[in-house]
Backbone as CSV, one residue per row, in Angstrom:
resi,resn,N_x,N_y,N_z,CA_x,CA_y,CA_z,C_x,C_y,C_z
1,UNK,-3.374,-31.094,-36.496,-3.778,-29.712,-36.394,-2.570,-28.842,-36.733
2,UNK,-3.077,-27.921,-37.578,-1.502,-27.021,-37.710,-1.210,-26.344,-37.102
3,UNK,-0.088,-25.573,-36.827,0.532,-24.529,-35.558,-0.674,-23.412,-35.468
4,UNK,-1.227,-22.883,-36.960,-1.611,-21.297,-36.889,-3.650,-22.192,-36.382
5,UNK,-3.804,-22.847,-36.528,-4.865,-23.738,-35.652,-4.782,-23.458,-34.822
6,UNK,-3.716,-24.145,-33.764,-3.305,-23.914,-32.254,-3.011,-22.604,-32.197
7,UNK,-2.601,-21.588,-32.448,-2.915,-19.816,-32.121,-3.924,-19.577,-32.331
8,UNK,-5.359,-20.190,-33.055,-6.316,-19.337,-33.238,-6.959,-18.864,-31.855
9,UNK,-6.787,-19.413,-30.935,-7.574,-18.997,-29.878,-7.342,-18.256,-28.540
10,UNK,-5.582,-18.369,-28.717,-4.825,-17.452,-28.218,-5.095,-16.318,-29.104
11,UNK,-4.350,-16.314,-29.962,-5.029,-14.759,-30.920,-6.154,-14.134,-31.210
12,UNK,-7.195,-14.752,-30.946,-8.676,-14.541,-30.279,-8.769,-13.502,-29.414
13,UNK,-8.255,-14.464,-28.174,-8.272,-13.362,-26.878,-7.588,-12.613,-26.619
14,UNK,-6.451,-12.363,-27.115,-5.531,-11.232,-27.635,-6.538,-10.159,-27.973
15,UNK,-6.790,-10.618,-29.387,-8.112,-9.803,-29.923,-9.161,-9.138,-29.220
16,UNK,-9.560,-9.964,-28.320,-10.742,-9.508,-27.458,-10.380,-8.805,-26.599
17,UNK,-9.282,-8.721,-26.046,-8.678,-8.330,-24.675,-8.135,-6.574,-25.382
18,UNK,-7.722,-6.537,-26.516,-7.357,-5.443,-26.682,-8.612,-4.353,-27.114
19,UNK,-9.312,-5.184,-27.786,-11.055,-4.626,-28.086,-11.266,-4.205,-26.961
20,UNK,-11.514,-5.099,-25.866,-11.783,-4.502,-24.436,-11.150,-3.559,-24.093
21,UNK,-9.776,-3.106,-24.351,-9.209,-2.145,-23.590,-9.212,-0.879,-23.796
22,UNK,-9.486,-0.845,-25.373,-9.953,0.229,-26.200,-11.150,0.827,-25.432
23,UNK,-12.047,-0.043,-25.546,-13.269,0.890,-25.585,-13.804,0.941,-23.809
24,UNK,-12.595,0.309,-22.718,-12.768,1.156,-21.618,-12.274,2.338,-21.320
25,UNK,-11.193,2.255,-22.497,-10.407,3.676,-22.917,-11.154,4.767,-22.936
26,UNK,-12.104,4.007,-23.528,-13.513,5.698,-24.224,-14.292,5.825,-23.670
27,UNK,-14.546,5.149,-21.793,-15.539,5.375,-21.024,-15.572,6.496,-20.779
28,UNK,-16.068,7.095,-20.163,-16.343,8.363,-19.819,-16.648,8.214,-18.016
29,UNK,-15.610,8.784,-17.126,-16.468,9.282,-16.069,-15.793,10.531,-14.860
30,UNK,-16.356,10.645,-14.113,-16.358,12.467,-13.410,-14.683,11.687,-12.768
31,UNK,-13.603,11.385,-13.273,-12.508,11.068,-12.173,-11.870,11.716,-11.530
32,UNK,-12.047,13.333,-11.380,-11.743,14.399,-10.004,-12.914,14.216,-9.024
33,UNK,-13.947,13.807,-9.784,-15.073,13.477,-8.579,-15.706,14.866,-8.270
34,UNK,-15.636,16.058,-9.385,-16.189,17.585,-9.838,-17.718,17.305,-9.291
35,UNK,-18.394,18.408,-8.819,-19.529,18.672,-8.253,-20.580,18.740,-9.693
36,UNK,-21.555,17.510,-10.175,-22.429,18.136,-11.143,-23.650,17.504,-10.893
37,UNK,-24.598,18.616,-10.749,-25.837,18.455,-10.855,-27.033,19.165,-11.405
38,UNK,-28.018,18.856,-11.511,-29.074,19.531,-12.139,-30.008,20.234,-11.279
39,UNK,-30.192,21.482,-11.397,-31.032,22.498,-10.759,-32.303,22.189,-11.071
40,UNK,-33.051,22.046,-12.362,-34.595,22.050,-12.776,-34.517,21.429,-14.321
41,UNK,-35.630,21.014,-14.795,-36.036,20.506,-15.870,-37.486,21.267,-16.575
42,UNK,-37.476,22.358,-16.316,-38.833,22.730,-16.871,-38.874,22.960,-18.555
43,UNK,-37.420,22.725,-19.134,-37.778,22.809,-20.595,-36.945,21.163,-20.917
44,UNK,-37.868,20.242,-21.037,-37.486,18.890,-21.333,-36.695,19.158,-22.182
45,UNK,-36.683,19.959,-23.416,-36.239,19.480,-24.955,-34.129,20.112,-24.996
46,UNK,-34.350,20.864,-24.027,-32.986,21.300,-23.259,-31.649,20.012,-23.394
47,UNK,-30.874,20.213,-24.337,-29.414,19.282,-24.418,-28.931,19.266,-23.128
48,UNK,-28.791,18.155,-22.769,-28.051,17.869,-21.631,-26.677,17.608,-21.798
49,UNK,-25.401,18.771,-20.632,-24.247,18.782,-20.873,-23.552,17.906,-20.874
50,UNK,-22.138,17.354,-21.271,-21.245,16.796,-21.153,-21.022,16.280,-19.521
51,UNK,-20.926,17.472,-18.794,-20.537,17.792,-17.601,-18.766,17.036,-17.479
52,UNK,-18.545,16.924,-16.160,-16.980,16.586,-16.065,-16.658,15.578,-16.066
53,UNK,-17.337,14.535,-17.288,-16.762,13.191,-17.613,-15.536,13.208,-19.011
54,UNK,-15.033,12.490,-18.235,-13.180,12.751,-19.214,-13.335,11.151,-19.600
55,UNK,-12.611,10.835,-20.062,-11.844,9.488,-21.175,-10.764,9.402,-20.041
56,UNK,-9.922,8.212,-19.825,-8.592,7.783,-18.946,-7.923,8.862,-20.099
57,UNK,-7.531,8.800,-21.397,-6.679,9.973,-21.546,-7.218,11.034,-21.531
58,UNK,-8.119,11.763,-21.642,-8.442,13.266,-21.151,-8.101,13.423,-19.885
59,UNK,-8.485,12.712,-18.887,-8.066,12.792,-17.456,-6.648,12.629,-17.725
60,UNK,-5.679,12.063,-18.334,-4.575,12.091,-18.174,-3.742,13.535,-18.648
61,UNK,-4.708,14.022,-19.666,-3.966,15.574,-20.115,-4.464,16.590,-19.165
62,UNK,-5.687,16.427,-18.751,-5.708,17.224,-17.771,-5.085,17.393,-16.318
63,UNK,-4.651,16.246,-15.848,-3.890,16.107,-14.473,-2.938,17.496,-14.026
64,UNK,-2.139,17.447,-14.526,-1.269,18.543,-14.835,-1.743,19.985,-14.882
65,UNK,-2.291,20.122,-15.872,-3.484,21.542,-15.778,-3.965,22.088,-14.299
66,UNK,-4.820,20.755,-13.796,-5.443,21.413,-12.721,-4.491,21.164,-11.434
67,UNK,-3.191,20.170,-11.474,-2.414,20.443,-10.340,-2.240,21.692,-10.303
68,UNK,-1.534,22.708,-11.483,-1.552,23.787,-11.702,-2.417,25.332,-10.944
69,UNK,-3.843,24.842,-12.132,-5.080,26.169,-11.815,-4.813,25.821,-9.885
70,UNK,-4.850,24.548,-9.437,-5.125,24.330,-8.054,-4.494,24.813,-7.333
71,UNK,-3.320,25.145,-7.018,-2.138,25.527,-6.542,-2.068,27.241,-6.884
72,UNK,-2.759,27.539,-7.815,-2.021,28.659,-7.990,-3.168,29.955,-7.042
73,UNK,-4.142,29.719,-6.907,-4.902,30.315,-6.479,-4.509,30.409,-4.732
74,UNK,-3.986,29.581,-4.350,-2.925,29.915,-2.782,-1.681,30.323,-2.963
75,UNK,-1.227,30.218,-3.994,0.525,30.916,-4.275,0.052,32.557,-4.671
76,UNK,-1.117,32.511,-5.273,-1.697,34.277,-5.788,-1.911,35.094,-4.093
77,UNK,-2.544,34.042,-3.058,-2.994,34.876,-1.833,-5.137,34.879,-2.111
78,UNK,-5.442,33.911,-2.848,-6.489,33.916,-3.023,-7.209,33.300,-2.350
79,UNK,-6.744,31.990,-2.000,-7.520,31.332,-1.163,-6.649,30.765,0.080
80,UNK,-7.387,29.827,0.971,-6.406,29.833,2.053,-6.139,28.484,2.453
81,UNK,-6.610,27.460,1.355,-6.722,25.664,1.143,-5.271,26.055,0.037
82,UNK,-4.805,24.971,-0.116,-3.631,25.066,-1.401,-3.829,24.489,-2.340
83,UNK,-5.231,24.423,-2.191,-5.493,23.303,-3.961,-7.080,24.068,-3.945
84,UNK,-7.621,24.687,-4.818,-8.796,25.481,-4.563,-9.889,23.924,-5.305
85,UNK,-9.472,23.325,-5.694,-10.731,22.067,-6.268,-11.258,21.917,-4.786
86,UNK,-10.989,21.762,-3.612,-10.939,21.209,-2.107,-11.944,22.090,-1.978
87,UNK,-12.670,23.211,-2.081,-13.247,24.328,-2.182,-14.574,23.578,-2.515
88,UNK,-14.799,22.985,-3.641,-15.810,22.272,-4.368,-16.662,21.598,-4.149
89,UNK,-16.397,20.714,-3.398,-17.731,20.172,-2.963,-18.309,20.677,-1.694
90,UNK,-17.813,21.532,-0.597,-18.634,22.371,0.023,-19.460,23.591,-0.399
91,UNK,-19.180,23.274,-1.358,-19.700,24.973,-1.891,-21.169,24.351,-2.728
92,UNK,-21.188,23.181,-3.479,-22.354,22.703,-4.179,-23.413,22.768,-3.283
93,UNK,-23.960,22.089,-2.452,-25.016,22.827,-1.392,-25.352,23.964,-1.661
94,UNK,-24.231,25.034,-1.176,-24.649,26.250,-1.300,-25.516,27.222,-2.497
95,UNK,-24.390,26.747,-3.472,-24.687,26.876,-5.045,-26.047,26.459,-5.154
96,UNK,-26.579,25.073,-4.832,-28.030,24.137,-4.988,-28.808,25.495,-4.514
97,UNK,-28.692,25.640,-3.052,-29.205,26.789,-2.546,-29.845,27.542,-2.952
98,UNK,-28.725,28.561,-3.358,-28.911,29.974,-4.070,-29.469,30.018,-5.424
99,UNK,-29.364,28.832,-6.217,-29.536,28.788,-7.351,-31.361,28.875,-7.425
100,UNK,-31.895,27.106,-6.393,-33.038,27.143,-6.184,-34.000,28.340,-5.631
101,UNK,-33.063,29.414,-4.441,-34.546,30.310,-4.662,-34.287,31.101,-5.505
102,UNK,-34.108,31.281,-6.388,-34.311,32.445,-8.288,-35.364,32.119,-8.276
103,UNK,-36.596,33.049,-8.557,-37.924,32.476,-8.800,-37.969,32.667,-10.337
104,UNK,-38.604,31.684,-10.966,-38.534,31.448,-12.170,-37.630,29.968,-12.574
105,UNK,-36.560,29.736,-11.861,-35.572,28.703,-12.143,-35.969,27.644,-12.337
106,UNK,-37.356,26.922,-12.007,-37.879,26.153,-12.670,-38.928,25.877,-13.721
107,UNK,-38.751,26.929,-14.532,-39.171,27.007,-15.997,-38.033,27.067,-16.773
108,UNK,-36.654,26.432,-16.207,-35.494,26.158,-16.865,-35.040,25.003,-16.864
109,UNK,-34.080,24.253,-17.208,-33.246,23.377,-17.308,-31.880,23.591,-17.281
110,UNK,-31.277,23.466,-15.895,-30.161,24.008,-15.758,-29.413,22.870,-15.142
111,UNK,-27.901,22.962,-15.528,-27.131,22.237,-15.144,-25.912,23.209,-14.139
112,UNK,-25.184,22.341,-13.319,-24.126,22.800,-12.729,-22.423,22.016,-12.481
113,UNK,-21.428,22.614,-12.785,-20.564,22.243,-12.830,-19.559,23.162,-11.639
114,UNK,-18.754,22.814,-10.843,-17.773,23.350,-10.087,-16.524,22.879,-10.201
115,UNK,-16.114,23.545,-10.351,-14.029,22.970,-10.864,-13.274,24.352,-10.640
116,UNK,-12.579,24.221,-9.189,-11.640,25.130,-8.608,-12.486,26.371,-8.100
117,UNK,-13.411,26.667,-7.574,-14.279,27.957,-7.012,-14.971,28.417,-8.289
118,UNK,-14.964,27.662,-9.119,-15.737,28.526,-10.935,-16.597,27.597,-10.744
119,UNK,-18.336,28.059,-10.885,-19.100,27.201,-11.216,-19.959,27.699,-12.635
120,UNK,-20.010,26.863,-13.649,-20.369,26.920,-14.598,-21.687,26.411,-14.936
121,UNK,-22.673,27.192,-14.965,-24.124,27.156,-15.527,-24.233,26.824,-16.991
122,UNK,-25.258,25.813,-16.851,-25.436,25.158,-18.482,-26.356,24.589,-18.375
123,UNK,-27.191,24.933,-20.221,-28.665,24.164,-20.004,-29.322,25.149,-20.477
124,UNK,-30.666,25.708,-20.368,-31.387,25.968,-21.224,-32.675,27.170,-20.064
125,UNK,-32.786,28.521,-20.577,-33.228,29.271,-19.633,-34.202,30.143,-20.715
126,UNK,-35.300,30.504,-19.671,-36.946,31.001,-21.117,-36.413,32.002,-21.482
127,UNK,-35.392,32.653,-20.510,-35.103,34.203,-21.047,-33.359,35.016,-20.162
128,UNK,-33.365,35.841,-21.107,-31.952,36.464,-20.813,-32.181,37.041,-19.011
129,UNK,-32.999,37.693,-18.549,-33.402,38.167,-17.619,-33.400,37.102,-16.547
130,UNK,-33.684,35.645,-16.775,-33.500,34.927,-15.839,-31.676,33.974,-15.387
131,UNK,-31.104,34.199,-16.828,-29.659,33.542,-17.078,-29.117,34.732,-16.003
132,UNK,-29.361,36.062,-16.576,-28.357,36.679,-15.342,-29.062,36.905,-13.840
133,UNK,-30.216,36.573,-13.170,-30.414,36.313,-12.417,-29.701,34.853,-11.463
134,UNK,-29.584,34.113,-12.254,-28.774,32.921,-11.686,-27.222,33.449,-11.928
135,UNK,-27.039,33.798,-12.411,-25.564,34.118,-12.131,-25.173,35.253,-11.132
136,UNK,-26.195,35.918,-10.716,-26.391,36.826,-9.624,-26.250,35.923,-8.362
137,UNK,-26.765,34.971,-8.194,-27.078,34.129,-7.151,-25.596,33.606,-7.151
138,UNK,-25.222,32.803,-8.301,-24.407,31.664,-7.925,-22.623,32.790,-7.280
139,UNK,-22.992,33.828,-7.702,-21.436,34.747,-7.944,-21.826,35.078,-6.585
140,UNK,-23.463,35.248,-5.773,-23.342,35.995,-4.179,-23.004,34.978,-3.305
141,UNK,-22.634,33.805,-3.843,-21.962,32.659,-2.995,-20.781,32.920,-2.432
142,UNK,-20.481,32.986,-1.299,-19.205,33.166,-0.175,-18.318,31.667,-0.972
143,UNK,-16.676,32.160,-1.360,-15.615,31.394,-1.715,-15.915,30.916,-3.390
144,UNK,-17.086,31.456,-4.230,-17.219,31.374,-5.890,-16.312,32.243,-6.044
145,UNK,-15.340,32.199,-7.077,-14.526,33.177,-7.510,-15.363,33.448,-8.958
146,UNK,-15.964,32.421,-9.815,-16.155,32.436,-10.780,-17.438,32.385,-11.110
147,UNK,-18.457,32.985,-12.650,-19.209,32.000,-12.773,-19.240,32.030,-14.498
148,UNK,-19.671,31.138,-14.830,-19.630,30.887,-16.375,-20.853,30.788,-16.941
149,UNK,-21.435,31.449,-17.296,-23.069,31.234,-17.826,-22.766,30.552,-19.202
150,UNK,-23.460,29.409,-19.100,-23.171,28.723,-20.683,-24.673,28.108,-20.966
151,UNK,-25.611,29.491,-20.823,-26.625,29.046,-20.750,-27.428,29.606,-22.367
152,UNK,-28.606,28.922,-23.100,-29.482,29.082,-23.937,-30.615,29.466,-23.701
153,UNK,-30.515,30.703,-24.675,-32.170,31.203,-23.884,-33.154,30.354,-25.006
154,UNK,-33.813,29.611,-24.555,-35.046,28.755,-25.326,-33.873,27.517,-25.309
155,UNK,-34.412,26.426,-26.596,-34.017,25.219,-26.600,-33.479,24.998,-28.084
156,UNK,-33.644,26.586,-29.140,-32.918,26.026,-29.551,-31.597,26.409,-30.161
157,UNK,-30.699,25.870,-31.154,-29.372,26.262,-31.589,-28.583,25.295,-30.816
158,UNK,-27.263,25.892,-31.119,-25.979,24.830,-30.661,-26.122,25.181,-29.537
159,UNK,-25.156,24.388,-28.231,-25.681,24.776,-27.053,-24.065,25.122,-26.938
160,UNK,-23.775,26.331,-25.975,-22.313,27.192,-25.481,-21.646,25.958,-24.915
161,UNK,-21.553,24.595,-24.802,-21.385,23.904,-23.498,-20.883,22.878,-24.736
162,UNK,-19.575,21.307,-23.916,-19.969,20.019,-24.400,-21.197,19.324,-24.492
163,UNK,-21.448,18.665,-25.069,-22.826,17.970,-25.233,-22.873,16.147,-24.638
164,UNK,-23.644,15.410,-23.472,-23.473,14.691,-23.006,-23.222,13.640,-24.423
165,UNK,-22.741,12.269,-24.685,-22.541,11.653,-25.271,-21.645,12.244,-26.689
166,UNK,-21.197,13.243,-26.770,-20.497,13.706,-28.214,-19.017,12.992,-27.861
């Protein structure tokens, strides 16, 4: 048997092992552990967002960023936690809440995202009159600093938002 014989199967799993590492590279998942959920589905045909799934390197460029946004919102005198993400998952309830009684909100398809007291609306709404109605709601939330409407009125065009699987 010749030498490059005897490597074929070491260099195989070399092969395989780095294939593997790649493409857990390109998983995607929520690794701040960000508040996202879905309010209603009444327009099926509605793109469903990205929401706060990162890649191991997106999460790695972002680390930094949000030590940052986190911190700075108690060094400003804004909040009274020292990392405002900590804010986040008590507040989703609430958000669920307020969002659900909008009457109309389920002839939409809406998504929700929270990252640092900003919660960001996305998804797909019958009409302009109801997008700023939910953002009425989600902004009369006690400790929201923010809200981001990244919403579509109807289903269709590009959507303001990442797109789940892009």
């Amino acid at each position: 048997m010749s030498r490059l014989a005897a490597l074929m199967p070491a260099l195989l799993l070399a092969a395989q092992a780095a294939t593997a590492q790649e493409a857990a590279a390109q998983v995607k998942q929520n690794w701040f552990e960000d508040p996202f959920f879905r309010i209603s589905a009444g327009l099926p045909a509605c793109t469903m967002p990205e929401g706060p799934f990162y890649t191991a390197e997106e999460r790695r460029a972002q680390t930094h960023s949000r030590l940052e946004r986190g911190t700075s919102c108690w060094l400003a005198g804004k909040c009274t936690d020292s990392n405002a993400y900590r804010y986040d998952k008590p507040l989703a309830p609430k958000v669920r809440a307020a969002l659900l009684a909008v009457p109309g909100v389920r002839k939409s398809s809406v998504w929700v995202v929270i990252q640092r007291r900003w919660v960001y609306l996305q998804g797909c709404v019958p009409s302009a009159a109801l997008a700023r109605k939910l953002e009425r709601a989600a902004r009369a939330v006690p400790d929201v600093e923010t809200v981001v409407p990244d919403l579509m009125i109807g289903t269709r065009g590009k959507p303001p938002y990442r797109v789940a699987g892009q």
